[in-house]
GROMACS .gro file of C-alpha atoms in nm:
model
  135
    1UNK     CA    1   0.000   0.000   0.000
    2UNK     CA    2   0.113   0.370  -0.071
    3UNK     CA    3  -0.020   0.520   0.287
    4UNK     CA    4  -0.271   0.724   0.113
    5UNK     CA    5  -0.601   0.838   0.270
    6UNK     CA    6  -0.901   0.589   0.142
    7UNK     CA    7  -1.242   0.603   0.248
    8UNK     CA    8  -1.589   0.384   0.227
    9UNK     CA    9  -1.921   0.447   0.282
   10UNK     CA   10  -2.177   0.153   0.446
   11UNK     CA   11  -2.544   0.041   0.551
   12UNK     CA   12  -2.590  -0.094   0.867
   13UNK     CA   13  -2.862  -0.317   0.943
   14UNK     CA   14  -2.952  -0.334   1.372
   15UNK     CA   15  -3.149  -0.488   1.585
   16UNK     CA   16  -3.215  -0.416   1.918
   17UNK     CA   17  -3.237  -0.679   2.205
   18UNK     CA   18  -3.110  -0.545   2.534
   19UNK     CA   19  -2.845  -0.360   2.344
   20UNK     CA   20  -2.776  -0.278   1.979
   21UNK     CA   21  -2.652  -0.564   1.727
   22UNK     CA   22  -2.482  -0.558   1.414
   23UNK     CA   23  -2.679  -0.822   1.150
   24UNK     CA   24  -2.543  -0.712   0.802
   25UNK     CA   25  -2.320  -0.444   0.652
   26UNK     CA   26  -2.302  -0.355   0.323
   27UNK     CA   27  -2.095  -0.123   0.136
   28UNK     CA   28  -2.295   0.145  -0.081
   29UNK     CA   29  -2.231   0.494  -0.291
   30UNK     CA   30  -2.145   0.796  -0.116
   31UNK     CA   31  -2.480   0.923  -0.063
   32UNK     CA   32  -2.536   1.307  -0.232
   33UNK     CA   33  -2.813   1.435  -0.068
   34UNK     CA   34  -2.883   1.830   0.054
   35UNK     CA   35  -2.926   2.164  -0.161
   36UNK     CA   36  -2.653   2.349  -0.171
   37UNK     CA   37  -2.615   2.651  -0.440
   38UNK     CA   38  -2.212   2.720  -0.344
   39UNK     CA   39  -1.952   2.536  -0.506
   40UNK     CA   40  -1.585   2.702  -0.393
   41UNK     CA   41  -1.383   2.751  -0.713
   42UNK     CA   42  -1.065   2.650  -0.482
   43UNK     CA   43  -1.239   2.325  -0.397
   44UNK     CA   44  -1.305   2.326  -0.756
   45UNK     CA   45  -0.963   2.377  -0.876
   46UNK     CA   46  -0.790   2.164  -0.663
   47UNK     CA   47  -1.009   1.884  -0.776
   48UNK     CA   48  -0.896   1.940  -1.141
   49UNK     CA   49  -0.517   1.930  -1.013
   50UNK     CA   50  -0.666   1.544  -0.846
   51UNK     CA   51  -0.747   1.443  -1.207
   52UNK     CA   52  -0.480   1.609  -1.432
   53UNK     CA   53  -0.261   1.394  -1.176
   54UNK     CA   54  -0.412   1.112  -1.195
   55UNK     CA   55  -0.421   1.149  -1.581
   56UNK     CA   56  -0.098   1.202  -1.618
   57UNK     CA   57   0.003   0.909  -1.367
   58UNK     CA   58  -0.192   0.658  -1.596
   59UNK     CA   59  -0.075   0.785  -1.915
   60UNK     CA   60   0.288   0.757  -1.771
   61UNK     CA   61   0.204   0.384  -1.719
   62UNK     CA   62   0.246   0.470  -1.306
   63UNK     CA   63  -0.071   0.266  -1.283
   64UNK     CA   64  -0.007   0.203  -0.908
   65UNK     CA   65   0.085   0.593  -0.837
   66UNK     CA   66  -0.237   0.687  -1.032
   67UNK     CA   67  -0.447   0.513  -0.711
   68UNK     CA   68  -0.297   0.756  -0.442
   69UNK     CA   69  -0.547   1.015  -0.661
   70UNK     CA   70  -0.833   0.789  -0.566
   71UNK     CA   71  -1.079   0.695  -0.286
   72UNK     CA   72  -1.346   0.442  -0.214
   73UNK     CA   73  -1.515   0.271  -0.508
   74UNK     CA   74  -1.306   0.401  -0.765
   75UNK     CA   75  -1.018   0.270  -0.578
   76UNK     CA   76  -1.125  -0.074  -0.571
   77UNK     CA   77  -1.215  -0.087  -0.913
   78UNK     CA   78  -0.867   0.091  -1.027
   79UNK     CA   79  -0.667  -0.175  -0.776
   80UNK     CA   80  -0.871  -0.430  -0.953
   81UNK     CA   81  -0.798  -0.389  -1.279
   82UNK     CA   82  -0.404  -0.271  -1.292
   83UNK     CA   83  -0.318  -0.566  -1.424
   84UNK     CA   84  -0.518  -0.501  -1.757
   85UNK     CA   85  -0.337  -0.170  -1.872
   86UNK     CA   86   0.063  -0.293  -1.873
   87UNK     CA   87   0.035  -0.029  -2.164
   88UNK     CA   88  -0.195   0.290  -2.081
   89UNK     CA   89  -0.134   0.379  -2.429
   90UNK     CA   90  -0.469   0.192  -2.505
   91UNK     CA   91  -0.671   0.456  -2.268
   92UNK     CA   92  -0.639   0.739  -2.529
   93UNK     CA   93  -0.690   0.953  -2.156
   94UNK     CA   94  -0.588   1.340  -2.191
   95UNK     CA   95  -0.681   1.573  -1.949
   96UNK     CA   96  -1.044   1.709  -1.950
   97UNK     CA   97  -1.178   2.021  -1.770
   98UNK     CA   98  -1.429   1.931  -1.494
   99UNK     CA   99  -1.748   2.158  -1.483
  100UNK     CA  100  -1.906   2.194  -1.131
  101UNK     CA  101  -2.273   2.038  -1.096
  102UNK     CA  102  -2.262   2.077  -0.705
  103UNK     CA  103  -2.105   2.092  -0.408
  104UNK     CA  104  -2.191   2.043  -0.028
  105UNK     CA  105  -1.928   2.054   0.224
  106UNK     CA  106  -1.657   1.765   0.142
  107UNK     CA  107  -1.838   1.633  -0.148
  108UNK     CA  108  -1.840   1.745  -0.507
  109UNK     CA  109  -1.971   1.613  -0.828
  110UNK     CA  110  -1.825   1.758  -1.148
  111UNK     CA  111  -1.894   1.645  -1.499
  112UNK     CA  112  -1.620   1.586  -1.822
  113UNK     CA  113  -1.692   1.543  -2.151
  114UNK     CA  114  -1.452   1.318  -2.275
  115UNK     CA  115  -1.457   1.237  -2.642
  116UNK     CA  116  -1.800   1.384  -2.653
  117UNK     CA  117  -1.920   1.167  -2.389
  118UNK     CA  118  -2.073   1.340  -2.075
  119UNK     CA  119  -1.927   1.196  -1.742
  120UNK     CA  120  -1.994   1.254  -1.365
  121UNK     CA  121  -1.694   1.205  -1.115
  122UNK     CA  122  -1.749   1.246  -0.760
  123UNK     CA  123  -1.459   1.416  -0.593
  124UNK     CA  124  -1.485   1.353  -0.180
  125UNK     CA  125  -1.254   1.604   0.049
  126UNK     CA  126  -0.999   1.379   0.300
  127UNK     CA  127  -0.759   1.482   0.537
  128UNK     CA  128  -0.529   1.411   0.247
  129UNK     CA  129  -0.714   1.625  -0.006
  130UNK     CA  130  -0.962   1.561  -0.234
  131UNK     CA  131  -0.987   1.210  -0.440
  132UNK     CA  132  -1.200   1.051  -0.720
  133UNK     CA  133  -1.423   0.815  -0.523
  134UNK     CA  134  -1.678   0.762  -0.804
  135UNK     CA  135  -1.709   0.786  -1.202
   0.00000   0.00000   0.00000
């Protein structure tokens, strides 16, 4: 592991007998709820540093680097499939501007357009900065 900051986001299911019990957990989304009409442009722009770096660590085949740039479920799924781009040349990935949808507190969803195609990417704020956690 690189030391970096991850985070995860789960249902709890309790009962209650005399005290409080545990009976299943399961992992879901970061949930994006509340109205919130502010999105901080610094918040903004240091979420586009997250993934020009995280662009440029895949296109520079630093595949395991790249990760340090992400959180959560996007983590897993990046850790699980490293072993499929030996050559990121096959990505085609450039960097993309991200345009703000919405913000509240640590969480922010932006969307890219790459080749035409829009895309949401949910940027969450951890004491290490903010990382991709969904796309």
């Amino acid at each position: 592991q690189d030391n970096s900051i991850d985070v995860s986001w789960y249902q709890l299911n309790l009962i209650k007998d005399d005290n409080w019990k545990v009976v299943s957990i399961k992992p879901i989304d970061c949930p994006l709820t509340g109205v919130n009409w502010h999105i901080n442009k610094g918040d903004v722009q240091e979420a586009q540093n997250v993934l020009d770096q995280y662009i440029v660590s895949v296109s520079d085949n630093r595949y395991g680097d790249a990760a340090r740039y992400l959180a959560g479920p996007a983590r897993v799924v990046h850790e699980k499939q490293k072993h499929l781009f030996k050559d990121s040349s096959v990505l085609g990935l450039q960097k993309e501007k991200i345009i703000p949808v919405w913000q509240n507190g640590k969480k922010l969803v932006a969307r890219i357009e790459p080749k035409g195609t829009p895309t949401l990417l949910v940027f969450y704020k951890t004491s290490d900065g903010w990382k991709i956690i969904n796309a």
